[in-house]
């Protein structure tokens, strides 16, 4: 009898046949299970990518957005063209922006002996603009100094002068304007405030560079803090998340 004629007895399975059937059966069971897992995962991923942000995510984004405004906002938005103020019992008036300085280096925005105080704390940028009061007799340079985080900014603001204007924020004279002679020697009053990663400082004095006269510093000292708040408040105000607009991707 040849090898080709040898076969299993009637009713008995060929050797290994059971194992082959089991493997085919397992494959038929596993394949749909894997497909089901993939479908479920795909549905969940699609839902995650297309769902609306949660209230917690919106709040987190709104809180984080102000820290990048010094990069995303235009200089004219950081320093509005007009800032409202009030001196004593007088009616509200408006300080007008004369110009904005192009130099954003921290070390050139402040006196040399003060520059290291900022740089060792990680100062990222310093933007300055000069305003004139409504009568155009007083000039105020307002500076936005940016730090890595709120804690560092809080530490730094304590080093800004609150009475003597130097060493501190440097004046920004603007050629061809009423404030052309408002240099560092004309600084008479200063102030600073902090919120978030920003310190907003101001130094004020006579627009024509005159030294202080008796009784005149009160107006400069009263004007400067109001302009500081006029810049600081909108710069650090919580953002309103508006999905679908150019500024937000939700």
Short mmCIF file of N, CA and C in Angstrom, two decimals, residues 106 117-125 146-148 152:
data_model
loop_
_atom_site.label_atom_id
_atom_site.label_comp_id
_atom_site.label_asym_id
_atom_site.label_seq_id
_atom_site.Cartn_x
_atom_site.Cartn_y
_atom_site.Cartn_z
N UNK A 106 14.53 95.41 27.51
CA UNK A 106 14.36 95.75 28.93
C UNK A 106 15.44 96.70 29.41
N UNK A 117 18.36 94.63 37.74
CA UNK A 117 17.26 94.19 38.60
C UNK A 117 16.17 93.51 37.77
N UNK A 118 15.96 94.02 36.55
CA UNK A 118 14.94 93.43 35.69
C UNK A 118 15.44 92.19 34.97
N UNK A 119 16.66 92.26 34.44
CA UNK A 119 17.17 91.15 33.64
C UNK A 119 17.36 89.89 34.47
N UNK A 120 17.80 90.01 35.72
CA UNK A 120 17.99 88.81 36.54
C UNK A 120 16.65 88.17 36.90
N UNK A 121 15.58 88.91 36.75
CA UNK A 121 14.25 88.36 37.02
C UNK A 121 13.57 87.90 35.73
N UNK A 122 14.32 87.86 34.66
CA UNK A 122 13.79 87.30 33.42
C UNK A 122 12.93 88.22 32.60
N UNK A 123 13.14 89.53 32.72
CA UNK A 123 12.36 90.48 31.94
C UNK A 123 12.38 90.09 30.46
N UNK A 124 11.21 90.01 29.86
CA UNK A 124 11.10 89.57 28.47
C UNK A 124 11.02 90.72 27.47
N UNK A 125 10.38 91.80 27.87
CA UNK A 125 10.22 92.94 26.97
C UNK A 125 9.77 94.14 27.78
N UNK A 146 7.34 93.17 30.88
CA UNK A 146 6.79 91.82 30.85
C UNK A 146 7.75 90.84 31.52
N UNK A 147 7.20 90.01 32.40
CA UNK A 147 7.98 88.99 33.11
C UNK A 147 7.42 87.60 32.80
N UNK A 148 8.17 86.54 33.14
CA UNK A 148 7.72 85.19 32.78
C UNK A 148 6.42 84.77 33.44
N UNK A 152 7.06 86.37 39.53
CA UNK A 152 8.25 87.17 39.23
C UNK A 152 7.90 88.65 39.09
#
